[in-house]
PDB file of C-alpha atoms in Angstrom:
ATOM      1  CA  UNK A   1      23.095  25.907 140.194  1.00 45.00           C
ATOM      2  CA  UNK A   2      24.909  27.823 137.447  1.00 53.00           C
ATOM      3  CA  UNK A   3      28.579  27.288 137.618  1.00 65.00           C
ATOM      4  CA  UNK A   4      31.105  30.182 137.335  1.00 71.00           C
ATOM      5  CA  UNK A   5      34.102  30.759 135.085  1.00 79.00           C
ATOM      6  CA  UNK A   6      37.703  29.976 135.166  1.00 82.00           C
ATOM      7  CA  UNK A   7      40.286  31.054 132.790  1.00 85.00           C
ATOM      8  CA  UNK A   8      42.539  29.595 131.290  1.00 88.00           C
ATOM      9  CA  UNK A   9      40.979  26.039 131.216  1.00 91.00           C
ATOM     10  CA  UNK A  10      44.738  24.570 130.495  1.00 94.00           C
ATOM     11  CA  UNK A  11      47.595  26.401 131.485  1.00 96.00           C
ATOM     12  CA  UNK A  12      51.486  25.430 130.844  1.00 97.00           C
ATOM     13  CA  UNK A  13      54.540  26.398 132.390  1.00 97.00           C
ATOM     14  CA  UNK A  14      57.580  25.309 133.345  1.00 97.00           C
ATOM     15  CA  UNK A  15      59.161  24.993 137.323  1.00 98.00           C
ATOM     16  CA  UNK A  16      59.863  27.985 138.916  1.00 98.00           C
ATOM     17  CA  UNK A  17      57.596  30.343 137.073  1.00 98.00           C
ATOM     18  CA  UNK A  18      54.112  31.581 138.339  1.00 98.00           C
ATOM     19  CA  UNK A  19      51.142  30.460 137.435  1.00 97.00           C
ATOM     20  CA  UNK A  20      47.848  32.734 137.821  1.00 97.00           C
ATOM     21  CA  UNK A  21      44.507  31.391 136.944  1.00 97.00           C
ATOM     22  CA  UNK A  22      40.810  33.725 137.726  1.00 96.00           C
ATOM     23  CA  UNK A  23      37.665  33.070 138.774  1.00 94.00           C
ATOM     24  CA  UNK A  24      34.427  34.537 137.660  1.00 94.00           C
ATOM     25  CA  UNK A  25      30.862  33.749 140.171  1.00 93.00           C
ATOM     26  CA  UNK A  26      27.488  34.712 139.525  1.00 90.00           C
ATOM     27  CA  UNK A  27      26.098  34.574 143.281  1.00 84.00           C
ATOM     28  CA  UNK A  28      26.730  36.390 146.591  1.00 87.00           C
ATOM     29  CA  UNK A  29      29.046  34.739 148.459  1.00 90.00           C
ATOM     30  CA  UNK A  30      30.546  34.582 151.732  1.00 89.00           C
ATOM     31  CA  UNK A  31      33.354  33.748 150.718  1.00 92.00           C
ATOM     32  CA  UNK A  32      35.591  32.127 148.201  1.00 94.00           C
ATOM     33  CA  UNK A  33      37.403  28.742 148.206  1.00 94.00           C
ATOM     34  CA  UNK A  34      40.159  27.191 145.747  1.00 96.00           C
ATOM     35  CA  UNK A  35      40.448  23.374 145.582  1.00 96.00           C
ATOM     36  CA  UNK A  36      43.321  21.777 144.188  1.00 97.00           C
ATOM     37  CA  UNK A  37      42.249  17.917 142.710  1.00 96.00           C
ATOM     38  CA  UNK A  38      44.869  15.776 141.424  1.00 93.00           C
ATOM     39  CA  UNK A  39      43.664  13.470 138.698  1.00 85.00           C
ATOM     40  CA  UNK A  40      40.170  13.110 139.339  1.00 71.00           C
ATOM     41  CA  UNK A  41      40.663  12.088 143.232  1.00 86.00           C
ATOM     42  CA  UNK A  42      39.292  13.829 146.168  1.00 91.00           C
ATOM     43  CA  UNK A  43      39.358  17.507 146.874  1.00 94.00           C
ATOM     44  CA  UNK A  44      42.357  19.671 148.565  1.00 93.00           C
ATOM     45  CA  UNK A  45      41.405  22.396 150.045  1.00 93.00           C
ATOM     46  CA  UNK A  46      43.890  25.293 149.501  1.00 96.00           C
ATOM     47  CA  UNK A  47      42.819  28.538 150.643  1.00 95.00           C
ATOM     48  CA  UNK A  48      39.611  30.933 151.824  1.00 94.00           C
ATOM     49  CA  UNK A  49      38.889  34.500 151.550  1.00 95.00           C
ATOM     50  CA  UNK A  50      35.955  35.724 153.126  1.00 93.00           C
ATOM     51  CA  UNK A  51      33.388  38.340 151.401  1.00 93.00           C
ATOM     52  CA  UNK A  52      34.819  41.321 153.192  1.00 94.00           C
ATOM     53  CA  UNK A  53      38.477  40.278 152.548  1.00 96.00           C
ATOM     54  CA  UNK A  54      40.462  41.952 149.115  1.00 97.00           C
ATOM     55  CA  UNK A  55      43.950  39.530 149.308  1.00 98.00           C
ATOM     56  CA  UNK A  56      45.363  36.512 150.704  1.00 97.00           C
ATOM     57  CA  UNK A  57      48.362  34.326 151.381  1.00 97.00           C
ATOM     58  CA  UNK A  58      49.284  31.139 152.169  1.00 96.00           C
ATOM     59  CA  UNK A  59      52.763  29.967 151.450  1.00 97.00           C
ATOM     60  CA  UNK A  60      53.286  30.229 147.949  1.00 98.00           C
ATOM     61  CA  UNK A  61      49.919  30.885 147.427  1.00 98.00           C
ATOM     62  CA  UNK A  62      47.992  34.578 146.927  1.00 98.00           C
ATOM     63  CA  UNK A  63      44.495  35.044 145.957  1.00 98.00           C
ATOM     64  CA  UNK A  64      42.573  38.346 145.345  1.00 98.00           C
ATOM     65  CA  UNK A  65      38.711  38.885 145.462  1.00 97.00           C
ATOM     66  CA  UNK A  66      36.662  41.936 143.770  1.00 97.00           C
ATOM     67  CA  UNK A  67      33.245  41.360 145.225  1.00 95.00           C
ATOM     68  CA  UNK A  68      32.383  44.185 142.736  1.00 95.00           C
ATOM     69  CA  UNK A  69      33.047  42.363 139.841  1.00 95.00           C
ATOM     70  CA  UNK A  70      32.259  38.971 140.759  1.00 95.00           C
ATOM     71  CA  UNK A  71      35.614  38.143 140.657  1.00 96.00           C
ATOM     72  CA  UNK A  72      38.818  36.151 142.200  1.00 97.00           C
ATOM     73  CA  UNK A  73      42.398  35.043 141.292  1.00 97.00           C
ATOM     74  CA  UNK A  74      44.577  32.734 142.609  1.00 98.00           C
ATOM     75  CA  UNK A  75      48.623  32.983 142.056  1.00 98.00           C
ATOM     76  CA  UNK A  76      51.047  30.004 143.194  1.00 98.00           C
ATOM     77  CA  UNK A  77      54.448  31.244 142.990  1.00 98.00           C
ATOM     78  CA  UNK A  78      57.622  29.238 141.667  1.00 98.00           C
ATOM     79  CA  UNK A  79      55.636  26.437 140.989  1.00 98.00           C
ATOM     80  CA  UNK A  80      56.401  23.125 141.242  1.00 97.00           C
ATOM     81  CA  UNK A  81      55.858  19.585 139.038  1.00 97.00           C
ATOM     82  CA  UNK A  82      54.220  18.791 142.298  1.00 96.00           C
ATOM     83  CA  UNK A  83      51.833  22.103 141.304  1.00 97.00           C
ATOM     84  CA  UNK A  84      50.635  19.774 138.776  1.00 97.00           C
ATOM     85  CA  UNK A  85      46.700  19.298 138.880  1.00 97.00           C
ATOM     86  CA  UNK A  86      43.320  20.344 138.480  1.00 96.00           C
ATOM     87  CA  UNK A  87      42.396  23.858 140.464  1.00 97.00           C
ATOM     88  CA  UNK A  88      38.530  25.167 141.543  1.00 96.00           C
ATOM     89  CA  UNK A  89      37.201  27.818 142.594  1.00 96.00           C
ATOM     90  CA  UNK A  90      34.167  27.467 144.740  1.00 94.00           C
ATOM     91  CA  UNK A  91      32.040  30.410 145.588  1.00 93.00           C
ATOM     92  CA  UNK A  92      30.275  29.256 149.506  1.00 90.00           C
ATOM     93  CA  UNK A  93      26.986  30.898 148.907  1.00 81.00           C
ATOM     94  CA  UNK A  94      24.661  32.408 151.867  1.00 66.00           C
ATOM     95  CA  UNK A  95      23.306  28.897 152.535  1.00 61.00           C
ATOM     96  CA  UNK A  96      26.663  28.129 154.820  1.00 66.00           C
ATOM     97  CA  UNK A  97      28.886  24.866 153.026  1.00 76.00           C
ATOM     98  CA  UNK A  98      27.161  25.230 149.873  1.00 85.00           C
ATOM     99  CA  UNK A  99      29.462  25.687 147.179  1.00 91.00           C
ATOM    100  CA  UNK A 100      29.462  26.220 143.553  1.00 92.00           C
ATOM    101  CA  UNK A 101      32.060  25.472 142.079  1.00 94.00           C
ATOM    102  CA  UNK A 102      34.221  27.289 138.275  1.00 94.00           C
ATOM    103  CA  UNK A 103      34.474  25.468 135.475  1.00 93.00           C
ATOM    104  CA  UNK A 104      38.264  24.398 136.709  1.00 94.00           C
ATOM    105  CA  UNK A 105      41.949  25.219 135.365  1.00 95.00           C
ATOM    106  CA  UNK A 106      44.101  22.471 134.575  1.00 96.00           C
ATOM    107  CA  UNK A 107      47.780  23.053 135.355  1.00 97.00           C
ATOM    108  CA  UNK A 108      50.894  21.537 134.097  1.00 97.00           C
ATOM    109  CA  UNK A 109      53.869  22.187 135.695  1.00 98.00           C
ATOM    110  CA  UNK A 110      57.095  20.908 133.420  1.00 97.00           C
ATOM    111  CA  UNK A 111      59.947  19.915 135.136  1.00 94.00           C
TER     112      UNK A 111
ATOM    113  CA  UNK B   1      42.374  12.623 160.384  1.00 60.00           C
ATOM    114  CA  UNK B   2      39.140  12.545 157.955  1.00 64.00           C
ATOM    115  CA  UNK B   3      36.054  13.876 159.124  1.00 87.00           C
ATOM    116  CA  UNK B   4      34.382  12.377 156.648  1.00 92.00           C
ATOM    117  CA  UNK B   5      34.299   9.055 155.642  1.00 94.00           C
ATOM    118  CA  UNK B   6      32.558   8.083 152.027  1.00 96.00           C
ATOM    119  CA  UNK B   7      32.721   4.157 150.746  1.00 97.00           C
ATOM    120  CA  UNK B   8      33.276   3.000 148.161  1.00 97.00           C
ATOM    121  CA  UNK B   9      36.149   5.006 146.906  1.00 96.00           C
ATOM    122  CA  UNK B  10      35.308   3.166 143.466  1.00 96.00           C
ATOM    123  CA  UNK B  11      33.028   0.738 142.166  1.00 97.00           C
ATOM    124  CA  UNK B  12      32.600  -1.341 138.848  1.00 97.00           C
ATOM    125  CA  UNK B  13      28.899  -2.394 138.315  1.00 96.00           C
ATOM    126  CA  UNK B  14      26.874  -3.671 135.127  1.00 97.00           C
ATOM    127  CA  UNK B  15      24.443  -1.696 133.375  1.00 97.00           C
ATOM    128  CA  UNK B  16      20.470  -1.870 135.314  1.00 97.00           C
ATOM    129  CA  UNK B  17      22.077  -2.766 138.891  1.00 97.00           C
ATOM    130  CA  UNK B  18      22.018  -0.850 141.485  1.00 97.00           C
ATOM    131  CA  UNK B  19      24.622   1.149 143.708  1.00 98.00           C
ATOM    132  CA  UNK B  20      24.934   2.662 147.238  1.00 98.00           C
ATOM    133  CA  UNK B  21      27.356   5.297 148.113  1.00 98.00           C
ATOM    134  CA  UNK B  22      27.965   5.944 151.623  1.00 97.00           C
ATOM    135  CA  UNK B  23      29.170   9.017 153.669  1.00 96.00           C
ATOM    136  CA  UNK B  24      29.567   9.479 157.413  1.00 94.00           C
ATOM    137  CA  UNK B  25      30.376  12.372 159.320  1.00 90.00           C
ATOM    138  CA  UNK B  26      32.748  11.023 161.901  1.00 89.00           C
ATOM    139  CA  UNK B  27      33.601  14.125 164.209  1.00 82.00           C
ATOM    140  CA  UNK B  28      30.494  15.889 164.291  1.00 79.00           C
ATOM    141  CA  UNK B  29      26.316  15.441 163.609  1.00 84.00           C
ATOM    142  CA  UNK B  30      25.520  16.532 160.126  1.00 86.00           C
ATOM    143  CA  UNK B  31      21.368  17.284 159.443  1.00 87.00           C
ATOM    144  CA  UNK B  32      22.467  18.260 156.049  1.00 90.00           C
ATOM    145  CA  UNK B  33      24.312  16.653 153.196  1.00 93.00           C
ATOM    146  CA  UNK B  34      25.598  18.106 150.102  1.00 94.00           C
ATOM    147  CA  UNK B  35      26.162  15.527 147.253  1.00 97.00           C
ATOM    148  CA  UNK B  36      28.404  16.358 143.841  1.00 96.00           C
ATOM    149  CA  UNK B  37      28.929  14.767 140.808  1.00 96.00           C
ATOM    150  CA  UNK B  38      31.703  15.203 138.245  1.00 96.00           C
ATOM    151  CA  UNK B  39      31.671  14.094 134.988  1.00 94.00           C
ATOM    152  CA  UNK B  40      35.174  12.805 133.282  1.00 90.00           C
ATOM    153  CA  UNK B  41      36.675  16.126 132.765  1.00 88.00           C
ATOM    154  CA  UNK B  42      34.365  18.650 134.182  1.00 91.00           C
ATOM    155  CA  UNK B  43      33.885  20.610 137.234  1.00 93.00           C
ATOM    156  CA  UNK B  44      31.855  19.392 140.300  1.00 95.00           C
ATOM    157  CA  UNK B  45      28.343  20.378 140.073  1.00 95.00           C
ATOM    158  CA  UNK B  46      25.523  19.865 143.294  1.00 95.00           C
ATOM    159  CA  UNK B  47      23.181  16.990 142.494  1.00 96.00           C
ATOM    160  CA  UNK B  48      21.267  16.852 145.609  1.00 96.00           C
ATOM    161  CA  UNK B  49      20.918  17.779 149.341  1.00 94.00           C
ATOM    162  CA  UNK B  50      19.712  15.008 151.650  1.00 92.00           C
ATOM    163  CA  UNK B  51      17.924  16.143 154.689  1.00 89.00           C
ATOM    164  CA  UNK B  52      17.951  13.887 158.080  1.00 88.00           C
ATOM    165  CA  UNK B  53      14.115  13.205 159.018  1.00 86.00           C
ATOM    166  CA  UNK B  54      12.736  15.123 155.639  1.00 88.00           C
ATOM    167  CA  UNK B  55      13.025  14.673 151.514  1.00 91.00           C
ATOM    168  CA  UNK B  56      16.102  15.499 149.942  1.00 93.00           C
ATOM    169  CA  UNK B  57      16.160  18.484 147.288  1.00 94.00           C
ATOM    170  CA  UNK B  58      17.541  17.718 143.989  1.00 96.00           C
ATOM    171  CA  UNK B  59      19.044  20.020 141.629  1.00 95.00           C
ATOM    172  CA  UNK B  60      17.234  20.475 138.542  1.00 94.00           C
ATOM    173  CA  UNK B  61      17.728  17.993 135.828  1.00 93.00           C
ATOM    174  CA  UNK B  62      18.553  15.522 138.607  1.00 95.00           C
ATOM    175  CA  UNK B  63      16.516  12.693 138.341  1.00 94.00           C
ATOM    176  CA  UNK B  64      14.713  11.707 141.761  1.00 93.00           C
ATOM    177  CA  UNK B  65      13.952   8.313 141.170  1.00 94.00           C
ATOM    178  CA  UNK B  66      16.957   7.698 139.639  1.00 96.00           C
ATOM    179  CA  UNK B  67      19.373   8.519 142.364  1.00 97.00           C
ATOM    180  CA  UNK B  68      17.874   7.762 145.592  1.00 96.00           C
ATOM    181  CA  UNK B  69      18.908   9.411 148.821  1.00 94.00           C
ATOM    182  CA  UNK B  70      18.763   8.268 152.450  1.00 92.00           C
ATOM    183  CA  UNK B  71      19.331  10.758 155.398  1.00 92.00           C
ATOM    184  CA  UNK B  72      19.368   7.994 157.623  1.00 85.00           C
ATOM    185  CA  UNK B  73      20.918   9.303 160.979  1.00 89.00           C
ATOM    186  CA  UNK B  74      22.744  12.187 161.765  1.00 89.00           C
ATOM    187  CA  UNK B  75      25.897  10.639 160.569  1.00 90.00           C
ATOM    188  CA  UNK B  76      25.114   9.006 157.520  1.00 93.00           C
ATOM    189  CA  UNK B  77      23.412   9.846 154.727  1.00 95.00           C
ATOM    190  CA  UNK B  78      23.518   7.519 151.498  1.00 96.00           C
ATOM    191  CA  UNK B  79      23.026   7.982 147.563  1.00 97.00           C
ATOM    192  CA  UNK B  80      21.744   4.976 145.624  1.00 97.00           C
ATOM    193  CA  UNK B  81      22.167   4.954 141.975  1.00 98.00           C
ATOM    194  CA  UNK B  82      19.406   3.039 140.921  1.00 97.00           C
ATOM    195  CA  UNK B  83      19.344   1.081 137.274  1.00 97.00           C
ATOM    196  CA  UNK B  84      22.800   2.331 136.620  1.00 97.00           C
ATOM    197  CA  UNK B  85      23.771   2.921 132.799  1.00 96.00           C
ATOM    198  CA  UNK B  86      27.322   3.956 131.655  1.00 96.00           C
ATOM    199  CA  UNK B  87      25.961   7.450 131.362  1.00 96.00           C
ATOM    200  CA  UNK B  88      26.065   7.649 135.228  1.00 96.00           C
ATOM    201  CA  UNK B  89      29.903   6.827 135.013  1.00 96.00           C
ATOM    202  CA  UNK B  90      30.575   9.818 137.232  1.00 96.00           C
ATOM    203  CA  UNK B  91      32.942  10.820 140.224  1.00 97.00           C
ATOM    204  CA  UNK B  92      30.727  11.400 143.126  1.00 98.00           C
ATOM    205  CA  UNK B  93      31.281  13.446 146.642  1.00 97.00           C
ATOM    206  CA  UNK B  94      29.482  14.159 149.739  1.00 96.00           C
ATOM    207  CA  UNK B  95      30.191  17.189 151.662  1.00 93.00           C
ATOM    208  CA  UNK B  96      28.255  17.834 154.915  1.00 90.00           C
ATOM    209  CA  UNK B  97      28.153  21.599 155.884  1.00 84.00           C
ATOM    210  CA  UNK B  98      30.130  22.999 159.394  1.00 73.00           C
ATOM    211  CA  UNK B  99      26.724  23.644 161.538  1.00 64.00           C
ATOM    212  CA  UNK B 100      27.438  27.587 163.049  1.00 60.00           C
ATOM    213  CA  UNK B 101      30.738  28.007 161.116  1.00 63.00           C
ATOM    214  CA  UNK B 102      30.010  29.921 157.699  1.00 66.00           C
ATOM    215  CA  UNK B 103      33.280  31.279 156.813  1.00 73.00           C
ATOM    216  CA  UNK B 104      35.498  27.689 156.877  1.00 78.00           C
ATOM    217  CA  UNK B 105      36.315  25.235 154.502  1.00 83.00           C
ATOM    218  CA  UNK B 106      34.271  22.992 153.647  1.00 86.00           C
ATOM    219  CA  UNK B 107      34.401  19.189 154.304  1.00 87.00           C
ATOM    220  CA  UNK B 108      34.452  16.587 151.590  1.00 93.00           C
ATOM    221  CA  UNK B 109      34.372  12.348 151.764  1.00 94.00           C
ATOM    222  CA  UNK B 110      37.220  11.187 149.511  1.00 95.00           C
ATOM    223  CA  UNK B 111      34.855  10.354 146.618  1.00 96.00           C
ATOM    224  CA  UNK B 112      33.381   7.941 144.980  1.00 97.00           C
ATOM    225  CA  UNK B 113      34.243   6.728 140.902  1.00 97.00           C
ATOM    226  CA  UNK B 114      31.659   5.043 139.790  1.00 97.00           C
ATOM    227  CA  UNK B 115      31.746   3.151 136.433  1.00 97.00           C
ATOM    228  CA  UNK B 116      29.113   1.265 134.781  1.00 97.00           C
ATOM    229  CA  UNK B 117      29.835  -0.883 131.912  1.00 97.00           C
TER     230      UNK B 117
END
């Protein structure tokens, strides 16, 4: 299955400043995940927006999704070291739990 | 508590053996099982779907033969890496799919890191 996009593929900042990082998918969905993997172990699963949904929060986090341009974004506000990690996007395609998954930002959070 | 249970969470093995990767759904029958790989660095990409009772469907570019899947029961469903070579030094993850519920996250074993040397 063809993967999507993510930009930026690194990101830096320090604690305390927000961190936004976008997702690009090719399919229809029904909806859109982000994952949250820390050091190549298992998957965290940190928020969903369904197909009919434009914005979403949970916590410190927010994500948008522009089913007209293929298109989502997910902010975490006054990040933390703890931030620190790998972060998916996963677009959960018509066949239900299938997901395929962006290309993945990696985030460094500097204490 | 996990709903999914995958063993091993790593394993060391020598180039041509084989390896089995297990992956149970504990709260719930699963017909279906999604299996990922990731590469050191990469993103997770869908190798395979195992089937309970029929053939599995591999992604293309996914060798059959090579990694063998078992839809054994309606709670477990297995992934054999046959001949192993350091090439198939991977991270891999089941994920059975939420029968009924589309719009939930989706459930994931804790992984597997597999490293042949």
């Amino acid at each position: 299955s063809q993967q999507g996009e993510e930009d930026p593929q690194a990101l830096s900042i320090q604690e305390g400043e927000n961190a936004t990082m976008n997702c690009s998918y090719k399919t229809s969905i029904n909806n859109l995940q982000w994952y949250r993997q820390n050091s190549g172990r298992g998957l965290v699963h940190l928020i969903l927006i369904r197909s009919n949904e434009r914005e979403k929060h949970s916590g410190r986090l927010r994500v948008t999704l522009d089913t007209s341009k293929k298109s989502s974004s997910l902010l975490i506000t006054a990040s933390r070291a703890a931030d620190t990690a790998s972060y998916f996007c996963a677009a959960g395609e018509t066949s239900y739990g299938k997901l395929t998954f962006g290309q993945g930002t990696i985030l460094t959070v500097h204490p | 508590g996990a709903v999914v249970s995958q063993h091993p969470s790593w394993v060391i093995c020598k180039s041509g053996t084989s390896v089995k990767i297990e992956c149970r759904s504990l709260d719930f029958q699963a017909t279906t099982m999604f299996w990922y790989r990731q590469f050191p660095k990469q993103s997770l990409m869908l190798m395979a779907t195992s089937n309970e009772g029929s053939k599995a469907t591999y992604e293309q570019g996914v060798e059959k033969d090579k990694f063998l899947i078992n839809h054994a029961s309606l709670t477990l469903s297995t992934l054999t890496v046959t001949s192993a070579h350091p090439e198939d030094s991977s991270f891999y993850i089941c994920s059975p799919p939420r029968g009924g519920q589309v719009n939930t996250e989706a459930f994931f074993g804790q992984g597997t890191r597999l490293t042949v040397v």
